[in-house]
Short mmCIF file of C-alpha atoms in Angstrom, two decimals:
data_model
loop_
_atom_site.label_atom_id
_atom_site.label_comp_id
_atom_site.label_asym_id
_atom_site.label_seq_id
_atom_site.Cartn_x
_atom_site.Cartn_y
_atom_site.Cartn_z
CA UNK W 20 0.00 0.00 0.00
CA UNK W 21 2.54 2.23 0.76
CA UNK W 22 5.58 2.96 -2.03
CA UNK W 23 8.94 3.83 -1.47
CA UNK W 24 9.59 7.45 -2.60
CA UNK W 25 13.04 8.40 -3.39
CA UNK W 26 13.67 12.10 -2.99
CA UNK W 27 16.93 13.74 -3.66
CA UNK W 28 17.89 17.34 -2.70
CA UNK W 29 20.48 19.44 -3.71
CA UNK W 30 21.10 22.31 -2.07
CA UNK W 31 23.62 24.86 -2.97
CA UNK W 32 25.19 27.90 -0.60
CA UNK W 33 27.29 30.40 -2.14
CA UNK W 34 28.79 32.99 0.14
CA UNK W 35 29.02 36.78 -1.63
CA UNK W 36 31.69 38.40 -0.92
CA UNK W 37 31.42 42.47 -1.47
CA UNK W 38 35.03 43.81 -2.75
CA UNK W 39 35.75 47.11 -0.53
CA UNK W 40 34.62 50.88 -1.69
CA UNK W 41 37.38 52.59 -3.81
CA UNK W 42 36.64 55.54 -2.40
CA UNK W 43 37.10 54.32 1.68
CA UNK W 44 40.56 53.75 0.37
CA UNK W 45 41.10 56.90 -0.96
CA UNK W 46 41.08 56.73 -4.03
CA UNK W 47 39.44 58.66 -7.06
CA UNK W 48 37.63 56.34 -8.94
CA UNK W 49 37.57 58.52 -12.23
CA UNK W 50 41.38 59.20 -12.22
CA UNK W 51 44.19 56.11 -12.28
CA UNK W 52 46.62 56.24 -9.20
CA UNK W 53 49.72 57.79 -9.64
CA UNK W 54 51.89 56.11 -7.72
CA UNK W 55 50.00 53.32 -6.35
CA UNK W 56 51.92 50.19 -5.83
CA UNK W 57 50.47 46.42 -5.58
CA UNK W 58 51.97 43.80 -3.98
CA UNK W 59 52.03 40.56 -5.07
CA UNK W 60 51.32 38.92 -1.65
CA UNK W 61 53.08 34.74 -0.98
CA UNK W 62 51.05 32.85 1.58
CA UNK W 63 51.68 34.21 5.32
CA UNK W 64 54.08 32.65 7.39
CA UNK W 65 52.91 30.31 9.92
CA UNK W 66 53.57 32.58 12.53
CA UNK W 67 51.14 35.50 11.02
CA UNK W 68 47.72 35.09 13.12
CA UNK W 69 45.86 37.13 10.82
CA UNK W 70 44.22 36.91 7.17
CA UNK W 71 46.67 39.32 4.56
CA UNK W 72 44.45 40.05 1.91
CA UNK W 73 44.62 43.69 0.44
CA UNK W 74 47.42 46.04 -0.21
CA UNK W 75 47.13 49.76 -0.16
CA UNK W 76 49.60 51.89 -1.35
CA UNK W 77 52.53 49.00 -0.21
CA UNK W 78 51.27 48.21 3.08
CA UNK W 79 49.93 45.31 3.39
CA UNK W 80 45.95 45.47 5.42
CA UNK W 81 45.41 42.78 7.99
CA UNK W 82 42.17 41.56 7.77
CA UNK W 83 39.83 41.48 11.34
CA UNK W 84 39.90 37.95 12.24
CA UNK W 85 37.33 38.19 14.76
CA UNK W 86 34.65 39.78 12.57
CA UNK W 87 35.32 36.82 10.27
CA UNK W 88 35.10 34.61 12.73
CA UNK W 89 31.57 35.91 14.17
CA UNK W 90 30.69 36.46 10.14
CA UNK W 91 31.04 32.88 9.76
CA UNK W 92 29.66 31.48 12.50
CA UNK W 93 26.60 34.05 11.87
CA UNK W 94 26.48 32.37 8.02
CA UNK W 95 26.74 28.78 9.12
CA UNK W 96 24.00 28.93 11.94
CA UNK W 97 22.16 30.46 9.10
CA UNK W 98 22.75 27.96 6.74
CA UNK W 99 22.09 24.76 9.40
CA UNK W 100 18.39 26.85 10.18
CA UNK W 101 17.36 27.05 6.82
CA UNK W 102 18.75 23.44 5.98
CA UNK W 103 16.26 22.39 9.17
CA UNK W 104 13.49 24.06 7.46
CA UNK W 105 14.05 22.07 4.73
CA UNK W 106 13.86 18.71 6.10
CA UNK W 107 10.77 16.55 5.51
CA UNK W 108 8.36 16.26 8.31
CA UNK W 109 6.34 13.16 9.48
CA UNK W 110 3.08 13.89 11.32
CA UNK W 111 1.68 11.14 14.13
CA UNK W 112 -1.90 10.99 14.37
CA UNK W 113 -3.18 10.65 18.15
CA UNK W 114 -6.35 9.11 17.36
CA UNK W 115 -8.13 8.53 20.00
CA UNK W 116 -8.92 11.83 21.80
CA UNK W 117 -10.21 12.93 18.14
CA UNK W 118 -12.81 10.06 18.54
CA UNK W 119 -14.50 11.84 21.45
CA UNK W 120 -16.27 15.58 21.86
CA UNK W 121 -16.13 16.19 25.20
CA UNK W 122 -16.29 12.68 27.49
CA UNK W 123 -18.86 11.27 24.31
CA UNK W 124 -17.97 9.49 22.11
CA UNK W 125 -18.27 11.07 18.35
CA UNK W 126 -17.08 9.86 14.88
CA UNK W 127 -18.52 13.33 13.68
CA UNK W 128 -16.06 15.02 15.45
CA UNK W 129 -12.95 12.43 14.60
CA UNK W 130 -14.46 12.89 10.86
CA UNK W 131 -14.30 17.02 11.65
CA UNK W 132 -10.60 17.13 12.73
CA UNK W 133 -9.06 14.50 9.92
CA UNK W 134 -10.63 16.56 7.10
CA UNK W 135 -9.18 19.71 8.51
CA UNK W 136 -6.23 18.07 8.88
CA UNK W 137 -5.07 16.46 5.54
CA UNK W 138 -6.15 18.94 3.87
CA UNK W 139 -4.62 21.93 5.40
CA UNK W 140 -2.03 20.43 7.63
CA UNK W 141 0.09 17.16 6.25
CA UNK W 142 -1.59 17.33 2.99
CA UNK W 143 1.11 15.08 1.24
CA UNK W 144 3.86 14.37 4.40
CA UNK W 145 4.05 11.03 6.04
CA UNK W 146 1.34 10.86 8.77
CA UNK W 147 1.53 7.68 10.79
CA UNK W 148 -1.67 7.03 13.21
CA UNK W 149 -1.43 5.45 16.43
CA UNK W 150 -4.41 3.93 18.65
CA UNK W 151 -4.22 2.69 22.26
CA UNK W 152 -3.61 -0.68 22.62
CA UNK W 153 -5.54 -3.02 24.57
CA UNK W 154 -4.20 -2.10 28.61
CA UNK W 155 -2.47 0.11 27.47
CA UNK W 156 -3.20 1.75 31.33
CA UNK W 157 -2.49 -1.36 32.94
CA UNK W 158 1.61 -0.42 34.03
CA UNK W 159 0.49 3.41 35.10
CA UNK W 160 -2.59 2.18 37.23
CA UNK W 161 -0.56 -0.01 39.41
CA UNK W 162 1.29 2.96 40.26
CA UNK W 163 -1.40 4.97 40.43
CA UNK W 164 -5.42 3.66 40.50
CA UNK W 165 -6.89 7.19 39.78
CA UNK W 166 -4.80 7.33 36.67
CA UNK W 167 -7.36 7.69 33.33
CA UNK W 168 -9.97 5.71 35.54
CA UNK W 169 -12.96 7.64 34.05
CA UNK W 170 -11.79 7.03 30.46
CA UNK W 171 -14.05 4.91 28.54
CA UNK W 172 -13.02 1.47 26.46
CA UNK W 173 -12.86 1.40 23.05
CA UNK W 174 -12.50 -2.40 22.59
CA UNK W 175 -16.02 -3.27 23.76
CA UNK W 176 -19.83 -2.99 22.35
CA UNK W 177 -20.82 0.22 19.65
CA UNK W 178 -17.56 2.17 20.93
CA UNK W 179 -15.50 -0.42 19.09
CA UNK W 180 -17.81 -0.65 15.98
CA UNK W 181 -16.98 2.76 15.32
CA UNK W 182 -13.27 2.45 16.20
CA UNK W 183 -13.54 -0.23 13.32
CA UNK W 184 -14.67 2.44 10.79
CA UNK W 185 -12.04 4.49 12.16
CA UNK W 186 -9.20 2.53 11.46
CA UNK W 187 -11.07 1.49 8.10
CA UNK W 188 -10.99 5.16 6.76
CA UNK W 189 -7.26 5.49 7.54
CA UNK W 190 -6.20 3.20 5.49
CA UNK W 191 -8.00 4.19 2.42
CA UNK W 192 -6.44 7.69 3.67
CA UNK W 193 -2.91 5.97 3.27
CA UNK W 194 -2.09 5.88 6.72
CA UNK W 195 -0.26 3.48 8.52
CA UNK W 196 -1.99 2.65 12.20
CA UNK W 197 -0.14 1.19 14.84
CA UNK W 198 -1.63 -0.49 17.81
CA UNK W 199 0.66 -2.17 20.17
CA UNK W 200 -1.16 -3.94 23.24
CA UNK W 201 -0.10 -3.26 26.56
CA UNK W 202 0.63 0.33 26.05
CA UNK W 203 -0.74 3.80 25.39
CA UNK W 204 -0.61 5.70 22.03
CA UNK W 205 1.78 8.08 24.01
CA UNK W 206 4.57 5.92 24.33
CA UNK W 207 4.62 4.51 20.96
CA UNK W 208 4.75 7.90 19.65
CA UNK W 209 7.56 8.87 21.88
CA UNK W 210 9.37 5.40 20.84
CA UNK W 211 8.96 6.22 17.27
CA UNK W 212 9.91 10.15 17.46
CA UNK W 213 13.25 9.22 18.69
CA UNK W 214 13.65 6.74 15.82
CA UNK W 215 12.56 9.18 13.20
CA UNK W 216 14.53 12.21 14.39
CA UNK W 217 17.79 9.56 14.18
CA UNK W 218 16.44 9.55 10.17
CA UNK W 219 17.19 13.33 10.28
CA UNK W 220 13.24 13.59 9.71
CA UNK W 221 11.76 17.30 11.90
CA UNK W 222 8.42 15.69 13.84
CA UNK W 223 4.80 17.12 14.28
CA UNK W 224 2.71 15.57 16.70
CA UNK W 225 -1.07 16.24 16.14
CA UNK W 226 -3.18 15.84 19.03
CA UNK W 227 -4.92 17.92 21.92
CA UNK W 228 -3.00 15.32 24.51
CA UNK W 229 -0.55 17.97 26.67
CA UNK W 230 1.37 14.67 27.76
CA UNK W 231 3.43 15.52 24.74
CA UNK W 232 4.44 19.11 25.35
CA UNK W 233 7.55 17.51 27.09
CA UNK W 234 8.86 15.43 23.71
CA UNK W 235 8.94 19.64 22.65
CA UNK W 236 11.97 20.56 20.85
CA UNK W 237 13.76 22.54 17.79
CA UNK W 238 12.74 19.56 15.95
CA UNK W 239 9.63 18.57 17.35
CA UNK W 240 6.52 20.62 16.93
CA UNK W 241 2.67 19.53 17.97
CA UNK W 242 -0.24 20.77 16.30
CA UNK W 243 -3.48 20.77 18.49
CA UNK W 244 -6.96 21.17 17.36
CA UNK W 245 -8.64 24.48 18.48
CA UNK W 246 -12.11 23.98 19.09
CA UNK W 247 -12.72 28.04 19.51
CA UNK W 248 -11.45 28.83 16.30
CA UNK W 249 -11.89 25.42 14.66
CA UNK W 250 -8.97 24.95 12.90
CA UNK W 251 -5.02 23.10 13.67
CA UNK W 252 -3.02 25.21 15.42
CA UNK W 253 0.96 24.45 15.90
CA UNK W 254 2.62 24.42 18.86
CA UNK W 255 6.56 24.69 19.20
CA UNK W 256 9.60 25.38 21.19
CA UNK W 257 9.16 29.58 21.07
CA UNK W 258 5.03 29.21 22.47
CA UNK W 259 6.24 26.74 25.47
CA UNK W 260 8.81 29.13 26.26
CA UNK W 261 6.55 32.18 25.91
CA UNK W 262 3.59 30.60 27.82
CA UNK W 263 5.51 28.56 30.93
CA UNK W 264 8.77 31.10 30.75
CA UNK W 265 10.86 27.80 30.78
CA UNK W 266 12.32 24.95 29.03
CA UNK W 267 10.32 22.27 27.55
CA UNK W 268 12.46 20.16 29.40
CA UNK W 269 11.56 20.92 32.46
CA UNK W 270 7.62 19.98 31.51
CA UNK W 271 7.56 17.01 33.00
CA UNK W 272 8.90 17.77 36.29
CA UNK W 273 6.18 20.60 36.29
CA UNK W 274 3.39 18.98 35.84
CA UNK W 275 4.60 16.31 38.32
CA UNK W 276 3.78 19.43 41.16
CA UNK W 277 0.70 20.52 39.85
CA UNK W 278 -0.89 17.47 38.43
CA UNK W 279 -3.24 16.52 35.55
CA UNK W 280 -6.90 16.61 36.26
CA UNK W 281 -7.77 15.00 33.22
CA UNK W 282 -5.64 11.83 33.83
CA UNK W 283 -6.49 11.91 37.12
CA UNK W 284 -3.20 12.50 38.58
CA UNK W 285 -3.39 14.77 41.63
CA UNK W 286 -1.04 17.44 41.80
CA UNK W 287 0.51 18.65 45.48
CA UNK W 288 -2.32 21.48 45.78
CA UNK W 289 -4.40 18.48 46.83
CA UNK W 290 -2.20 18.09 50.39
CA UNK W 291 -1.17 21.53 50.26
CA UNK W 292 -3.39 24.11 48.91
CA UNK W 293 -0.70 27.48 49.10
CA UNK W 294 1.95 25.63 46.66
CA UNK W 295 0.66 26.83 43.42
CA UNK W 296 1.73 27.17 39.94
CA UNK W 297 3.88 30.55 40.40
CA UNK W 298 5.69 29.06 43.03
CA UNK W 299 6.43 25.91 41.34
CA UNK W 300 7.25 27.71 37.94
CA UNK W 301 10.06 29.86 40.11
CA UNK W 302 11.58 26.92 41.48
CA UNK W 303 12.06 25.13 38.26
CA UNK W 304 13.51 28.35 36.53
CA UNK W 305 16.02 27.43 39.46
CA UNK W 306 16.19 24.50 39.53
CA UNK W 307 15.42 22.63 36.41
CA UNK W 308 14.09 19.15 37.18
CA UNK W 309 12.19 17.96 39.71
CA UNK W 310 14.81 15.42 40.44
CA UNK W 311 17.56 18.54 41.05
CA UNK W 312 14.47 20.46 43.36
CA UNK W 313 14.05 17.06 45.77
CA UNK W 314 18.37 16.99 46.09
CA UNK W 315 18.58 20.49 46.84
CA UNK W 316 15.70 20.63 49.47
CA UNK W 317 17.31 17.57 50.90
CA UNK W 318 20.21 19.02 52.18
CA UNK W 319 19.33 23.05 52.13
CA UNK W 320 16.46 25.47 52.22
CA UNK W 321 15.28 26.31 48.56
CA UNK W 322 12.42 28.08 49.70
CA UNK W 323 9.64 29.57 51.81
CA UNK W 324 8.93 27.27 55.17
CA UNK W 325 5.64 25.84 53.25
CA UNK W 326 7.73 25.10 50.24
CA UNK W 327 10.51 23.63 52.21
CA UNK W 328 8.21 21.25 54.28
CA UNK W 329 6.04 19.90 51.16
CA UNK W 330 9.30 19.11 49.49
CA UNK W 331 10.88 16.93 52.15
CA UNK W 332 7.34 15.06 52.97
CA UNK W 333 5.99 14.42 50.06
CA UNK W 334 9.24 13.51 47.56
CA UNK W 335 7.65 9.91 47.25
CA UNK W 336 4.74 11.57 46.21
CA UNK W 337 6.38 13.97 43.67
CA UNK W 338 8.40 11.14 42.33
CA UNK W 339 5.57 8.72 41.64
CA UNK W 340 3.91 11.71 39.70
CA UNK W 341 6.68 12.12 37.36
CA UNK W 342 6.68 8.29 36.67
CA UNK W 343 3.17 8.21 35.78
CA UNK W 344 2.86 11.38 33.67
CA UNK W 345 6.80 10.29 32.29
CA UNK W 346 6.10 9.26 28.45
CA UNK W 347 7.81 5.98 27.73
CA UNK W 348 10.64 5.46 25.01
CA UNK W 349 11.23 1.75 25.33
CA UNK W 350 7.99 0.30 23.66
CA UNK W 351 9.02 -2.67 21.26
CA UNK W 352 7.87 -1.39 17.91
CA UNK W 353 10.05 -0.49 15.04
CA UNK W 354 9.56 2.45 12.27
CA UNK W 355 9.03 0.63 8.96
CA UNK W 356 10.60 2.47 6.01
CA UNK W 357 7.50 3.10 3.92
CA UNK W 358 5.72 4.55 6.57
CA UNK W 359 8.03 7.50 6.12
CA UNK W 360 7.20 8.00 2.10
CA UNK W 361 4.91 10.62 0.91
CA UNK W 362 1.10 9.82 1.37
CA UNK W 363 -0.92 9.46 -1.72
CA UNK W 364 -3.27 12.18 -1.32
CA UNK W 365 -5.70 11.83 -5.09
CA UNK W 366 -8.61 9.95 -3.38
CA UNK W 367 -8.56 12.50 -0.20
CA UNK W 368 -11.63 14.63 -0.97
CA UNK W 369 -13.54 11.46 -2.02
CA UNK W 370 -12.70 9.31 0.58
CA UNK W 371 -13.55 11.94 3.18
CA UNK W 372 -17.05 12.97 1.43
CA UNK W 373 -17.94 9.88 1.66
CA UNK W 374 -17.48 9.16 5.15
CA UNK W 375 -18.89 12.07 6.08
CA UNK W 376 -21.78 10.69 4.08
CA UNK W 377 -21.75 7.85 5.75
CA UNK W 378 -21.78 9.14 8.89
CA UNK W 379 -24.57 11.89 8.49
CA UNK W 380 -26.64 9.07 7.04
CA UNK W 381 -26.37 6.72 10.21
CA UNK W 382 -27.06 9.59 12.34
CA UNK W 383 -29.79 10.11 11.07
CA UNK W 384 -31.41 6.76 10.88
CA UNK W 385 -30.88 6.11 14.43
CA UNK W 386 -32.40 9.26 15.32
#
């Protein structure tokens, strides 16, 4: 189903170089010199630190060799961005929070967001899908029982049905769909990211999950679905900075302080209402890991009495958080090479019509 594309890409850089003015040299540029001599310059001697590369009136002009030096490196940071922007992208589909509006439920709304989203997000780019595979919860609710327990299961009466037309209309869509059972969607995409950022690919993630705001880098974008505005909107490095006034890196560790409602993880606000999100947000700018917070309290203060106490009592608490909200990287699946070749994208506006169709159809018969 899926071909091998080939593409090649040749990219050429040529540096201009500007010869100097004439007349910063003194010299009248409608009258010849008199007496101007040139010098035939030999290479420098090993011993000259700087660049000899014009002679004026017999002296010969050393050349700045720190403004070259910052030139270049000013050219080749240049040159690596725009060679980053050029790089293919592969899109992973997280499919099952598009299957639901609200806590319901809704192939409507997963047929909403994947017409908005081939055709004005990955249009022809490699988009691989991943589902949640059967408990997939299984390792995170042993550590924690509240942990997605109000989520519903796909794998049983009408929800499935529809999960089978879900996965149907992907692949006619081109899509590759992995499933691996015993884990969540999450960690299979977070498995797979590292493998496809080894490939040199850049990564978009599209999903409304913030579990992956902390896979966030140059190279790794996500692109959630705004239900305000009703359209994709892309997420990178520059709007975590901007919003948390931190690293991506440190995402993780945050929300292992103030929790995730949705999941059902409880953040420390629970035991101790006063440590908030400003005051964890300051300590992390300090800090930078939640790991490098519990060390530091351990052994010095690192903040106000409230602070300090909460962070010597409840480190077993803080640390289970992070393991539970920590994406995994060690699922066994392996990135197949066609999955990375550009998606056939001629049927699209069929395929989708016609689901839509479908779907519009059923509605209305069962209403």
């Amino acid at each position: 189903m899926f071909e091998a594309a080939v593409v090649s890409a040749h990219v050429g850089i040529t540096t201009p170089t500007t010869a100097p003015c004439l007349a910063t040299l003194g010299i009248n540029q409608r009258t010849k010199p008199k007496a101007l001599k040139l010098w035939k310059l030999r290479a420098p001697a090993a011993d000259l630190s700087g660049a000899l590369t014009q002679t004026v009136g017999g002296q010969l002009m050393q050349q700045n060799n720190n403004n070259f030096e910052s030139y270049s490196e000013v050219n080749e940071s240049e040159v690596i961005e725009k060679k980053r922007r050029r790089r293919r992208r592969v899109f992973f589909l997280d499919v099952n929070p598009l299957c639901y509006k609200g806590s319901t439920p809704s192939l409507l709304s997963f047929a909403h967001w994947i017409s908005l989203f081939f055709s004005q997000v990955s249009l022809a780019d490699p988009v691989i899908a991943v589902i949640d595979g059967e408990r997939g919860n299984e390792y995170r609710r042993q550590l924690l029982p509240s942990y997605k327990s109000k989520r519903r299961n796909f794998s049983k009466g009408p929800v499935w049905r529809s999960h089978r037309a879900v996965i149907d209309v992907l692949q006619k869509l081109n899509v590759p769909i992995v499933k691996i059972e015993g884990h969540e969607a999450d960690d299979v995409v977070a498995t797979l990211v590292d493998e496809v950022l080894r490939r040199g690919y850049r990564v978009v993630i599209a999903s409304p999950d913030k579990d992956f705001k902390q896979l966030i880098s140059e190279d790794v974008q996500i692109v959630m679905p705004m239900h305000k505005s009703d359209n994709w909107s892309f997420y990178t490095i520059k709007h975590y900075k901007a919003q948390y006034h931190c690293d991506p890196s440190s995402d993780l560790s945050l929300r292992s302080i103030v929790g995730d409602e949705v999941d059902g993880v409880p953040g420390i606000q629970h035991l101790v209402p006063s440590f908030g999100r400003k005051t964890t947000l300051k300590l992390f700018r300090k800090h930078g890991s939640l790991e490098n917070l519990l060390n530091a309290a351990a052994v010095r203060t690192v903040g106000k009495p409230y602070v300090q106490d909460t962070l010597t009592k409840h480190a077993d608490y803080l640390r289970r958080n992070y393991e539970v909200l920590s994406l995994r990287r060690d699922v066994d699946v392996r990135l197949q090479e066609d999955w990375l070749s550009e998606r056939e994208t001629c049927n699209d506006s069929v395929i989708l019509t016609e689901f839509s169709k479908l779907l519009d159809e059923t509605q209305k018969r069962n209403q």
